[in-house]
Tab-separated table of C-alpha atoms and ligand atoms in Angstrom:
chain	number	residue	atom	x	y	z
A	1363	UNK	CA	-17.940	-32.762	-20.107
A	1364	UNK	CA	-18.102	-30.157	-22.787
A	1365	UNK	CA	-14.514	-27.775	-23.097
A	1366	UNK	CA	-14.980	-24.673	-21.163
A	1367	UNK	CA	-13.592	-22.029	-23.619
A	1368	UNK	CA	-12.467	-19.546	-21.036
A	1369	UNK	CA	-9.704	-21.899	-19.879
A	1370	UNK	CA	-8.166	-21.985	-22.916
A	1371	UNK	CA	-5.368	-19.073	-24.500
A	1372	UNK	CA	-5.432	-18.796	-28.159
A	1373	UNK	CA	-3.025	-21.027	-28.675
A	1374	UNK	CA	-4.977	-23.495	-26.551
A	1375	UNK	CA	-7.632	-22.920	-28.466
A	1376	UNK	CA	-6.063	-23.548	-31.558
A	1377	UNK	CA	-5.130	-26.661	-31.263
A	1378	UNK	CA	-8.588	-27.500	-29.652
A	1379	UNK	CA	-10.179	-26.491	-32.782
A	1380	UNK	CA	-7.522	-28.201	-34.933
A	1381	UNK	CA	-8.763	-31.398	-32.999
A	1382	UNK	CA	-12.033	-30.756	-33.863
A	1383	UNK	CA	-11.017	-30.687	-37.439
A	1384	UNK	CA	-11.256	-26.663	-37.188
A	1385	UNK	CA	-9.544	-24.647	-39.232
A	1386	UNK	CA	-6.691	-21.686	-37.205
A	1387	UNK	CA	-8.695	-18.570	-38.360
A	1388	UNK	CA	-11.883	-20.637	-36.670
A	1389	UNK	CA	-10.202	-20.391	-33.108
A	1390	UNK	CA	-9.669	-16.573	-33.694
A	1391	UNK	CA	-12.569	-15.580	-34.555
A	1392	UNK	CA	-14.121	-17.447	-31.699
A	1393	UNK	CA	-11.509	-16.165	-29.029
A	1394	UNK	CA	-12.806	-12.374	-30.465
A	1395	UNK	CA	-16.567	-13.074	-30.026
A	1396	UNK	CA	-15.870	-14.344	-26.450
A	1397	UNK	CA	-12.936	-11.859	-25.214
A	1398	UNK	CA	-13.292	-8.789	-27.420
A	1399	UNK	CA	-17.571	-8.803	-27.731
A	1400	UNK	CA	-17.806	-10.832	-24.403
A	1401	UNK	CA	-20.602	-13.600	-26.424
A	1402	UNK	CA	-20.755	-16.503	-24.464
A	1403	UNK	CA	-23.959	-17.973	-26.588
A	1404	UNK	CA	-22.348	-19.841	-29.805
A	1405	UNK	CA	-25.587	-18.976	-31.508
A	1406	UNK	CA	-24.466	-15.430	-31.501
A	1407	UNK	CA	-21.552	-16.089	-32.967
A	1408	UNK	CA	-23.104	-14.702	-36.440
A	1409	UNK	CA	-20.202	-15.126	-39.000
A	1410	UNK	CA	-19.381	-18.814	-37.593
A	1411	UNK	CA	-20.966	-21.597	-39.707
A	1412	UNK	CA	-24.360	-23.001	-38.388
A	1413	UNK	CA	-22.280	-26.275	-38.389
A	1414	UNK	CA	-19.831	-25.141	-36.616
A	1415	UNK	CA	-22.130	-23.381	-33.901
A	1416	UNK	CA	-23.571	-26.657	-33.585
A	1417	UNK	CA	-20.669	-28.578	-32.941
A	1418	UNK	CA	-19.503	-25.561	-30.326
A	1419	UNK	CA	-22.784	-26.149	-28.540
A	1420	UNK	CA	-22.611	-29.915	-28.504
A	1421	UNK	CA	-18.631	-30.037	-27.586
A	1422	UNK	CA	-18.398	-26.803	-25.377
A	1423	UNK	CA	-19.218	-24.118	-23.298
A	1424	UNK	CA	-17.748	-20.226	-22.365
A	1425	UNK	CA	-18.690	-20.726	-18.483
A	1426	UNK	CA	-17.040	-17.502	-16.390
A	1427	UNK	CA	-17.885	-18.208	-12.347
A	1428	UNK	CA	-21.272	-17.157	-10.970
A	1429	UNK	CA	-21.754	-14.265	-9.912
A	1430	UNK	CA	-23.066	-14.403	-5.885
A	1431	UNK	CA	-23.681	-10.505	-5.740
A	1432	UNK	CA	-22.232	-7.062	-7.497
A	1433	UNK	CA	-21.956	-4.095	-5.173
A	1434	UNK	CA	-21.216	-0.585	-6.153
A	1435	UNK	CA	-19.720	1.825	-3.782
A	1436	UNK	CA	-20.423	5.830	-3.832
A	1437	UNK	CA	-17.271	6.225	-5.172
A	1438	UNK	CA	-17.698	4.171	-7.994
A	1439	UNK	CA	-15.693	1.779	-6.355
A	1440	UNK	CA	-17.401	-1.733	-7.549
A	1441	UNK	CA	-17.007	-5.428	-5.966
A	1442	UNK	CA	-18.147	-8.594	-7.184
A	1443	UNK	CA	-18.286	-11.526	-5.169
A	1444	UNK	CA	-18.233	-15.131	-7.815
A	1445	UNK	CA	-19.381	-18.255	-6.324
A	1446	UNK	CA	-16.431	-20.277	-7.719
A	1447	UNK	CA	-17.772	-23.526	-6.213
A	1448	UNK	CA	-15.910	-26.432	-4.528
A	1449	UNK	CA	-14.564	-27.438	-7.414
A	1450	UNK	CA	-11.614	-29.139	-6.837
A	1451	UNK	CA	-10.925	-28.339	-3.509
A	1452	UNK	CA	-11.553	-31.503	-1.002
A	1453	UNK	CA	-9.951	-29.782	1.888
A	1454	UNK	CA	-13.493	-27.753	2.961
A	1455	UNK	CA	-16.044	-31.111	2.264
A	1456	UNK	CA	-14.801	-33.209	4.638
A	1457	UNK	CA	-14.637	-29.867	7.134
A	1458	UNK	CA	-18.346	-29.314	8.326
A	1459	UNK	CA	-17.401	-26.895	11.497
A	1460	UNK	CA	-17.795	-23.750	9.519
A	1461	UNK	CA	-21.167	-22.251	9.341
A	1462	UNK	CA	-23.390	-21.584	6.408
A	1463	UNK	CA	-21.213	-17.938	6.595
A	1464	UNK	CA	-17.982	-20.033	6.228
A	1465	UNK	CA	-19.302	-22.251	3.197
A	1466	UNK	CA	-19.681	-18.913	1.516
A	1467	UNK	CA	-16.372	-17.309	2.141
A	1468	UNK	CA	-14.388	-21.119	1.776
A	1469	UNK	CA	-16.087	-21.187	-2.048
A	1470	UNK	CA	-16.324	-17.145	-3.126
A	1471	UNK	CA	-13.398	-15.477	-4.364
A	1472	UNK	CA	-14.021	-11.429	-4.567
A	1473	UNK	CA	-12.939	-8.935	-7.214
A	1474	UNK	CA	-12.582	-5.016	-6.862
A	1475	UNK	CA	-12.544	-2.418	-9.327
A	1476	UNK	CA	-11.371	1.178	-8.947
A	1477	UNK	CA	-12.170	3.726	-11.290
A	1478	UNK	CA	-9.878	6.832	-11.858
A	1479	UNK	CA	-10.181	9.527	-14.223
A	1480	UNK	CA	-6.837	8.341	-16.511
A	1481	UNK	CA	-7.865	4.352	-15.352
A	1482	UNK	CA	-9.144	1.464	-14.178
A	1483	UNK	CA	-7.753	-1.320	-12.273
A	1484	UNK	CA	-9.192	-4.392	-11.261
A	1485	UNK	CA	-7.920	-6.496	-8.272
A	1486	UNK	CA	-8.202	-10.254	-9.342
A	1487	UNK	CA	-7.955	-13.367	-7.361
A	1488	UNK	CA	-5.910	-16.471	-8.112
A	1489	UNK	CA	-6.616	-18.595	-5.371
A	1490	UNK	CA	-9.262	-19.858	-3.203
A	1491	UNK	CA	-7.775	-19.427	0.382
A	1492	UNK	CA	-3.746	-19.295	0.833
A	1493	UNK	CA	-1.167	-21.751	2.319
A	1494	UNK	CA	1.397	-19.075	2.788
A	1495	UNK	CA	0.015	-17.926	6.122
A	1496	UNK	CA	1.181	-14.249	6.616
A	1497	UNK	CA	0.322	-13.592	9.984
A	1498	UNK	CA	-1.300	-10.355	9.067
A	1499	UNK	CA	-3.478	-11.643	6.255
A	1500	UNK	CA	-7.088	-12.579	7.132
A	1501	UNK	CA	-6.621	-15.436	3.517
A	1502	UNK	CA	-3.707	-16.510	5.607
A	1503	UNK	CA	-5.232	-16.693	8.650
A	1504	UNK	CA	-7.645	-18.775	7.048
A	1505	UNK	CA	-5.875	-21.364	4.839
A	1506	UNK	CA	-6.064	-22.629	1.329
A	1507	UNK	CA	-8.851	-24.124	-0.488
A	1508	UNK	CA	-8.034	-24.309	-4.202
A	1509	UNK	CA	-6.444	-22.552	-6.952
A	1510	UNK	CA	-8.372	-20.653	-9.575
A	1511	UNK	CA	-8.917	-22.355	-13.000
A	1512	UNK	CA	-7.806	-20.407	-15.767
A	1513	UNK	CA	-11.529	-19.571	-16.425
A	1514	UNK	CA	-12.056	-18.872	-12.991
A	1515	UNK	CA	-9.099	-15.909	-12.929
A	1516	UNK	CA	-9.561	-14.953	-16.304
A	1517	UNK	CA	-13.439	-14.940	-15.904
A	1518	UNK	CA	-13.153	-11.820	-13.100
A	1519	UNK	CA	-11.629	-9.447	-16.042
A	1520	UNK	CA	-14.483	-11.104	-18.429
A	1521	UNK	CA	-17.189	-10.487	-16.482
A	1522	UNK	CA	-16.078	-6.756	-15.159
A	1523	UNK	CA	-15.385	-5.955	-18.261
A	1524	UNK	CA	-18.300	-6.593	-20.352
A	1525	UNK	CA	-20.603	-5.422	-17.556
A	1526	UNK	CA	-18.481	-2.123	-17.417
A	1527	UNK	CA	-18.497	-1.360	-21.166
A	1528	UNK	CA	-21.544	-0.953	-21.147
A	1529	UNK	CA	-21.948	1.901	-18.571
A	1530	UNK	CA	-21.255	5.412	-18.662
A	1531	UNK	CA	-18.324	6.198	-16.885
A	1532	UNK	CA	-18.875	7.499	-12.889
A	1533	UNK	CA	-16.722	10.103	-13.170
A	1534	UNK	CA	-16.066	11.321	-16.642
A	1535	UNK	CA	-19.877	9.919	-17.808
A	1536	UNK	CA	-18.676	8.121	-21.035
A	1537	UNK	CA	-18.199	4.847	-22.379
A	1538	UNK	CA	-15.204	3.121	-22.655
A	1539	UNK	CA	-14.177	0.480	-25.022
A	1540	UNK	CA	-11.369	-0.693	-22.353
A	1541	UNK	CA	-13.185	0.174	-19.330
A	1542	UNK	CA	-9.964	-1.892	-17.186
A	1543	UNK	CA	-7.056	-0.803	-18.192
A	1544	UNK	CA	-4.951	-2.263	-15.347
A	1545	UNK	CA	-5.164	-5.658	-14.047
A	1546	UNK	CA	-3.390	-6.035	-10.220
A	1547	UNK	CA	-2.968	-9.788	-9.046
A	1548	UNK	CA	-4.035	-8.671	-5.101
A	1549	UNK	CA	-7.038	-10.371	-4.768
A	1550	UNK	CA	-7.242	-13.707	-2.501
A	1551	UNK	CA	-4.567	-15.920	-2.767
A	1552	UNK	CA	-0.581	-16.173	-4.162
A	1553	UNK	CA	-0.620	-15.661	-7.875
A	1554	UNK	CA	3.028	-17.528	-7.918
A	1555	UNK	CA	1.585	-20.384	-6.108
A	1556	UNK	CA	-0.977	-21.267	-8.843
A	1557	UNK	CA	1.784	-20.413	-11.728
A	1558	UNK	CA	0.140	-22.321	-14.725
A	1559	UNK	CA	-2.880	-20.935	-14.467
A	1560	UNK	CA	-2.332	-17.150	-13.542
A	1561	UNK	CA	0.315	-17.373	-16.118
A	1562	UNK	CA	-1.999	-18.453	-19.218
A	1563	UNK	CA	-4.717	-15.844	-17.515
A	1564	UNK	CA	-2.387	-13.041	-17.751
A	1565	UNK	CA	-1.333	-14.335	-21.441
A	1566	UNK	CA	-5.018	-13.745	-22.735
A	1567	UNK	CA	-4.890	-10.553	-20.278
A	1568	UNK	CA	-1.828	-9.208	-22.944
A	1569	UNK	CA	-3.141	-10.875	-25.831
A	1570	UNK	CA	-4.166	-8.208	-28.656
A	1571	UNK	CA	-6.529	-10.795	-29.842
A	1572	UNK	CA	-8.764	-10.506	-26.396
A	1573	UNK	CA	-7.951	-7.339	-24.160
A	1574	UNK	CA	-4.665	-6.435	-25.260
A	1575	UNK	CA	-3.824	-5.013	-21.280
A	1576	UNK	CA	0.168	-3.284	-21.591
A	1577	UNK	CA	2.178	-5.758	-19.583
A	1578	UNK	CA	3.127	-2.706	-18.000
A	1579	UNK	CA	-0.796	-1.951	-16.918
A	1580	UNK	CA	-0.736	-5.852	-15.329
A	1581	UNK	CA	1.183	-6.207	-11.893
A	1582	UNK	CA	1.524	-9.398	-10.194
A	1583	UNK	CA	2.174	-9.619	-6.809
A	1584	UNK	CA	3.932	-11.788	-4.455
A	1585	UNK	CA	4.995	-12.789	-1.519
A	1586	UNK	CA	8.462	-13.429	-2.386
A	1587	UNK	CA	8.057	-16.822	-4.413
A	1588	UNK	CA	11.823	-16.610	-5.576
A	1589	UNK	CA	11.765	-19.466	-8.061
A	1590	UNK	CA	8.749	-19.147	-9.286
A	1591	UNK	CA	9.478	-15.134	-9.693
A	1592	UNK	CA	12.220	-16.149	-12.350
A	1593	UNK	CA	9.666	-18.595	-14.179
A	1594	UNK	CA	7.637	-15.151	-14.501
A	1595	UNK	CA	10.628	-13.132	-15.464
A	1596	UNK	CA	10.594	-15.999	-18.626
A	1597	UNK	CA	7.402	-16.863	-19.539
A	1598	UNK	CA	5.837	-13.810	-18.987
A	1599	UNK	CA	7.330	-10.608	-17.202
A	1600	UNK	CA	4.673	-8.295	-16.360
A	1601	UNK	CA	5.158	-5.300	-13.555
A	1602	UNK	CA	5.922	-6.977	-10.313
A	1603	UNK	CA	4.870	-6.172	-7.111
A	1604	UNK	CA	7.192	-8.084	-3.714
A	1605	UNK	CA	5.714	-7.625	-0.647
A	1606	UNK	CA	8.068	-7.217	2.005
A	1607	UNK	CA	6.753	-5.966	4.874
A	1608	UNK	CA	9.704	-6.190	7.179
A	1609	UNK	CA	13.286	-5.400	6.630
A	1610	UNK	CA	15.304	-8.304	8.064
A	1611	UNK	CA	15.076	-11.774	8.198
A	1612	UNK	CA	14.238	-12.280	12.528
A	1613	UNK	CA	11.101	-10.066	11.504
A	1614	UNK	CA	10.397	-11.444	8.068
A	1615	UNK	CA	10.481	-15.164	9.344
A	1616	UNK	CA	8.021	-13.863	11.694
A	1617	UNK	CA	5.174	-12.400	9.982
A	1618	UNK	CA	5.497	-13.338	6.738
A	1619	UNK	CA	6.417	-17.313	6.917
A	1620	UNK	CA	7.711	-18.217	3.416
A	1621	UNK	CA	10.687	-15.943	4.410
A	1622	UNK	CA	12.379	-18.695	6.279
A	1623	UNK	CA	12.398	-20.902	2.723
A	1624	UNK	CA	13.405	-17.627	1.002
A	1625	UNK	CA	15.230	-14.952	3.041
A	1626	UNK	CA	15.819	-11.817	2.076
A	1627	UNK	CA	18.927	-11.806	0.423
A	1628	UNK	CA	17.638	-14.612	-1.908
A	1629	UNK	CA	14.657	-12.368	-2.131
A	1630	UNK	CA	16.545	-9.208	-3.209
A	1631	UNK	CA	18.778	-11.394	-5.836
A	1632	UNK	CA	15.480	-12.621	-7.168
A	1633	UNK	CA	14.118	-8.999	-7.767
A	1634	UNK	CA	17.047	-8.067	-9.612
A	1635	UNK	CA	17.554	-10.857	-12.094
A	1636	UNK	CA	13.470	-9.962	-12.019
A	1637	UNK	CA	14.325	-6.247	-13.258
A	1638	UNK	CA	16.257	-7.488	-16.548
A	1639	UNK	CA	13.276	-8.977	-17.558
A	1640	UNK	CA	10.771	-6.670	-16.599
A	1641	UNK	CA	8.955	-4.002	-18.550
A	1642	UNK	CA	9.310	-1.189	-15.873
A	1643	UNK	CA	12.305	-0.291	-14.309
A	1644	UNK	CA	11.478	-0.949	-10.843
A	1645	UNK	CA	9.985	-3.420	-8.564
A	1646	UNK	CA	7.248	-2.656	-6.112
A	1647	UNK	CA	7.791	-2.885	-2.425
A	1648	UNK	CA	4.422	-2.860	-0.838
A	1649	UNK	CA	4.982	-2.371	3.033
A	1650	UNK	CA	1.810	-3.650	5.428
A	1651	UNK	CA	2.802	-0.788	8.364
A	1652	UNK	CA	1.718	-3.008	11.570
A	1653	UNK	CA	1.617	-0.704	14.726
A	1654	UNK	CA	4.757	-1.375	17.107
A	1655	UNK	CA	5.829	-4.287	14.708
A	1656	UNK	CA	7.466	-2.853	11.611
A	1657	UNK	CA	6.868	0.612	11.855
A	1658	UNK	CA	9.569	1.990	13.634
A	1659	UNK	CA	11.818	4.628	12.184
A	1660	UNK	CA	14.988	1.562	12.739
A	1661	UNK	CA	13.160	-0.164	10.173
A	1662	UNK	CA	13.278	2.316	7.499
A	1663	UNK	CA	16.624	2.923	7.884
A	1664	UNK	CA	17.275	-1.079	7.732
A	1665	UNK	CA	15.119	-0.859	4.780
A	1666	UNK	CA	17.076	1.561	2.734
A	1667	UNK	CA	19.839	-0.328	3.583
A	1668	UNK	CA	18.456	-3.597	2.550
A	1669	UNK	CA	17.133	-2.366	-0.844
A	1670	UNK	CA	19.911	-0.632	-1.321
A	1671	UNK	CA	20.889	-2.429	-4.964
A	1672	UNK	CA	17.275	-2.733	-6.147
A	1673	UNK	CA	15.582	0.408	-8.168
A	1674	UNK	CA	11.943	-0.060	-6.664
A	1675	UNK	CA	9.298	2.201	-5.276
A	1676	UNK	CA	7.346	1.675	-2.056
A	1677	UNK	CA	4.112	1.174	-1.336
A	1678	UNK	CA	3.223	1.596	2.382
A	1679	UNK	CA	-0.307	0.103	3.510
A	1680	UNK	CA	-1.430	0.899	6.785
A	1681	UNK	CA	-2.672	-2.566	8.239
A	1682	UNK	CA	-6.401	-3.107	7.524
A	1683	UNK	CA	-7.718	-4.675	10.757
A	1684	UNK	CA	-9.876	-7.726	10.763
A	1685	UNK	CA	-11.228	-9.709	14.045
A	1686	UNK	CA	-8.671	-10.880	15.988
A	1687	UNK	CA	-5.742	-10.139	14.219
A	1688	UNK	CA	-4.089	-9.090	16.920
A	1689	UNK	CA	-2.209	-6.521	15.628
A	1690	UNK	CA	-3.483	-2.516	14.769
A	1691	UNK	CA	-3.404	-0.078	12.181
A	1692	UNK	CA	-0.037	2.454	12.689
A	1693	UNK	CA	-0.960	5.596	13.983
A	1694	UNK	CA	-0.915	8.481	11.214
A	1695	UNK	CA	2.483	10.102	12.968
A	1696	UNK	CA	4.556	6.902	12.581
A	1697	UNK	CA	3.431	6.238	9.012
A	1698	UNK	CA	4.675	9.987	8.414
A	1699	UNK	CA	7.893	9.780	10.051
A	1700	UNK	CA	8.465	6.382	8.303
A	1701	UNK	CA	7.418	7.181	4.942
A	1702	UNK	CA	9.753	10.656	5.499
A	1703	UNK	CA	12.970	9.174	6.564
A	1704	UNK	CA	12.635	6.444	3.154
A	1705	UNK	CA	11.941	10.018	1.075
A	1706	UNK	CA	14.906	11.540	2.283
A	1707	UNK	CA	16.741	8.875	1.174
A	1708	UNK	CA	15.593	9.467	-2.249
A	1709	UNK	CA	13.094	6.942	-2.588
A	1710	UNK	CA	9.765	7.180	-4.044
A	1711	UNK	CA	6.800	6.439	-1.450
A	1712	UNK	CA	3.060	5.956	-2.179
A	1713	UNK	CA	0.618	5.482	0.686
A	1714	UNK	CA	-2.774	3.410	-0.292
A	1715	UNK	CA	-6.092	5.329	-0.236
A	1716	UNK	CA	-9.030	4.410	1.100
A	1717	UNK	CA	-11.417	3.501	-1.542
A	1718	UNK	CA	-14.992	1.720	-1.378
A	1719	UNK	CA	-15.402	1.554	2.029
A	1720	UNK	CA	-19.335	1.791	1.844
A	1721	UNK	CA	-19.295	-1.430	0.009
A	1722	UNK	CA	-16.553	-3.531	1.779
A	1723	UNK	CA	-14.478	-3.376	-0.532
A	1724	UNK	CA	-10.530	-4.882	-0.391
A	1725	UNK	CA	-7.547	-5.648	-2.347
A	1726	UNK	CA	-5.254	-7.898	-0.132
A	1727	UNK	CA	-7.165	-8.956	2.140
A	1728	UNK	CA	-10.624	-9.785	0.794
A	1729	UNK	CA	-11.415	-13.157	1.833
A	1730	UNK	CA	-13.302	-13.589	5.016
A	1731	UNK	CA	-14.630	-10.985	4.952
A	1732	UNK	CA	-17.214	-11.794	2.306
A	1733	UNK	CA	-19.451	-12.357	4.955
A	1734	UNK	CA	-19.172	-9.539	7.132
A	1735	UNK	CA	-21.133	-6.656	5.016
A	1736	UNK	CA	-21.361	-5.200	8.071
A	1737	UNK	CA	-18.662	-2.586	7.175
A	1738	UNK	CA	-17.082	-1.784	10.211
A	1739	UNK	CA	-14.157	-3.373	8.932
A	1740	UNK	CA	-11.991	-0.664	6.858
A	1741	UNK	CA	-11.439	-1.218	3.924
A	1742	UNK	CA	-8.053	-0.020	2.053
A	1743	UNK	CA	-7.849	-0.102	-1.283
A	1744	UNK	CA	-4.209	0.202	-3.825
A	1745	UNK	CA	-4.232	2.303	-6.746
A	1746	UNK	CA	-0.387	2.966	-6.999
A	1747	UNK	CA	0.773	-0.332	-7.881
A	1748	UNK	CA	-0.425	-0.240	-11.214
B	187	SAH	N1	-0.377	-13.111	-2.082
B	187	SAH	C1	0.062	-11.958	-2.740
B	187	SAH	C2	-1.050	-11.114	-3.337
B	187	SAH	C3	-2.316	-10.958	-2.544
B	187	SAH	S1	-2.192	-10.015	-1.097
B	187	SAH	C4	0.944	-11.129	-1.822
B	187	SAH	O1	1.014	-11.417	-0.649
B	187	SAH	O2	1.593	-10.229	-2.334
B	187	SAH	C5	-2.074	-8.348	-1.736
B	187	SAH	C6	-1.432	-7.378	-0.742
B	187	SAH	O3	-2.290	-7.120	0.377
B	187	SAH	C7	-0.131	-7.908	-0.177
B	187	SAH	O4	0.865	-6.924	-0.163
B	187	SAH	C8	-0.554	-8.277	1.219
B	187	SAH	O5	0.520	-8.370	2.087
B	187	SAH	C9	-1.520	-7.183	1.562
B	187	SAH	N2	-2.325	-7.473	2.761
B	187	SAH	C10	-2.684	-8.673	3.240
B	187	SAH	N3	-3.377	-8.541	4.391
B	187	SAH	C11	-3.455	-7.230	4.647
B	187	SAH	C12	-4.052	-6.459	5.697
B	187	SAH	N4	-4.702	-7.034	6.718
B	187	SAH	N5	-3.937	-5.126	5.639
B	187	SAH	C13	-3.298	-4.525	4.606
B	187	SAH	N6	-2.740	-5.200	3.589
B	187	SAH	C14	-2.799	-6.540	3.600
B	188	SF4	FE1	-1.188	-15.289	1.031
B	188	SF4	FE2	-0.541	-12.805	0.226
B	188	SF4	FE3	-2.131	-13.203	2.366
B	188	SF4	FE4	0.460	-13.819	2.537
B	188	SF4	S1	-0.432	-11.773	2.211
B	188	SF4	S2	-1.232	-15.099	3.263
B	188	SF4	S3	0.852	-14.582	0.480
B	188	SF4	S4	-2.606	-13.723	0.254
């Protein structure tokens, strides 16, 4: 099986090439044709020897995941749904229950960018699926497939991109050389969950050799993996994003399961030994505001009180409904008085926006819902974490 390329960070790469009986500067130079001038055809590779070429096209490949379809919304709002494959994933073969509409969700993973006039952020996946199981979450509600291969996550930033560089900008008209400049880990899945992988990813992500991305422009977000969010805090702190969505444990343990492994005031610990790492000064609290469940004005209160010792900012998402959920988006009164009473105590609160709708387009909660174009689903969209 030839080496895919796109799994591999320069230093992977490296030592691949050294195997080959490569020289360093080889590796480089290849890692710039593929990341920087997105060339996945070795024969383009014009200042590598013909040998060399050869050898790359006998021994390897630069294989990003298919690409199923590519939407764009009036607002310039653009999706991408990749046909990732089985892969490794046994879990969905032996399951045939699903319909042809399941097999496409159980092997797609989905990827949303949002255009601004000072940015652009991409929403990548790391997982097929999710084992975590948030009640609220229609990738929890559905379980886990598979992780992402490294070419797999690091393919959605190749393949957006390269496409986008080479289109006039919707809403200033010009190109850009770094069409995404932020990279937000809220697709499908729990980045912390598949940490090898989304960690190398978001290496290449920084590297200055590929798309150099500010590790302050790249925001992962979790669910509140507390050992795995020191790992990040060493191997690679980026901007991080907790989502808490309730302010004490009895609530917590409730809709967001992983809480009764890692209650809150493990949780809270873990965000600030995060901070010392971390290249911004605060963590994000993103808030899913579930009607009658966590979006009382009690609960702001309790969570003041709770993040008390933590410099953070919130991000409050009203609940983006999906079939049978069984819960419902907060009415726009509640939101205010709860997003009020946390600004009176000083803290700084951003409320998502709703972006893309016309194409289905979702950060957060993307999976399943791959199938439905219909669109009556709404579809929120983040633009503050990053
Ligand atoms: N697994 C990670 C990242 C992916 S989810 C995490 O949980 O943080 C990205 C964000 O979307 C999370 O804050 C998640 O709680 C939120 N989300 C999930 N389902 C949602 C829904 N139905 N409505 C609104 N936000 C949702
Ligand atoms: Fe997984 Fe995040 Fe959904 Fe929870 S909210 S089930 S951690 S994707």
């Amino acid at each position: 099986m030839p080496q895919n390329l796109l799994d591999l960070d320069l230093e992977g790469l490296t030592a691949w090439f050294t195997e080959l009986g490569e020289k360093p500067f080889r590796a480089r130079q290849v890692f710039h044709w593929i990341h920087q001038s997105g060339v996945a055809d070795f024969a383009q590779m014009t200042d590598i020897a013909k040998s060399l070429r050869e050898k790359l096209q006998q021994h390897a490949m630069v294989k990003a995941p298919s690409i199923n379809y590519a939407h764009v919304s009036a607002d310039g709002t653009r999706k991408w749904l990749f046909d990732v494959g089985p892969g490794g994933g046994a879990a969905h073969a032996e399951d045939d229950s699903g319909s042809s509409r399941d097999q496409v969700w159980r092997n797609g993973v989905e990827t949303v960018f949002i255009p601004e006039d000072d940015r652009g952020t991409l929403c990548v996946s790391s997982q097929v699926g999710c084992a975590l199981e948030c009640t609220f979450c229609s990738t929890g509600r559905q379980g886990f497939n598979r992780n992402l291969s490294v070419a797999e996550i690091i393919g959605q930033l190749w393949v957006a991109h390269h496409s986008l560089k080479i289109e006039p900008n919707r809403t200033t008209g010009e190109m850009s050389d770094r069409p995404v400049t932020n990279v937000v880990m809220m697709g499908m899945g729990e980045p912390l969950a598949n940490f090898e992988n989304v960690v190398t990813a978001l290496g290449i992500m920084l590297d200055d050799h590929a798309y150099g991305l500010s590790r302050r422009r790249v925001t992962v977000s979790t669910s509140g993996l507390v050992p795995a969010m020191d790992r990040l805090a060493e191997r690679c702190p980026v901007a991080l994003a907790v989502s808490l969505h309730a302010p004490n444990d009895a609530l917590r343990d409730q809709i967001v399961p992983i809480n009764r492994k890692y209650p809150l005031a493990d949780l809270m610990a873990a965000c600030r030994r995060y901070l010392v790492h971390a290249p911004r000064d605060f963590i994000t609290f993103e808030y899913v505001m579930l009607a009658g469940v966590n979006d009382q004005p009690e609960h702001a209160r309790q969570l003041i009180e709770l993040t008390r010792d933590v410099p953070c900012k919130f991000n409050l998402i009203p609940f983006n409904p999906f079939p049978d959920s069984g819960y419902e988006k907060p009415r726009a009164e509640a939101m205010r008085v709860f997003r009020q009473i946390l600004q009176d105590a000083g803290q700084v609160v951003t409320t998502r926006k709703t972006r893309g709708d016309d194409i289905d387009a979702a950060c957060g909660q993307l999976a399943g819902k791959v199938a439905d174009k219909s669109g009556r689903v709404m579809k929120r969209l983040h633009r503050e974490a990053a």
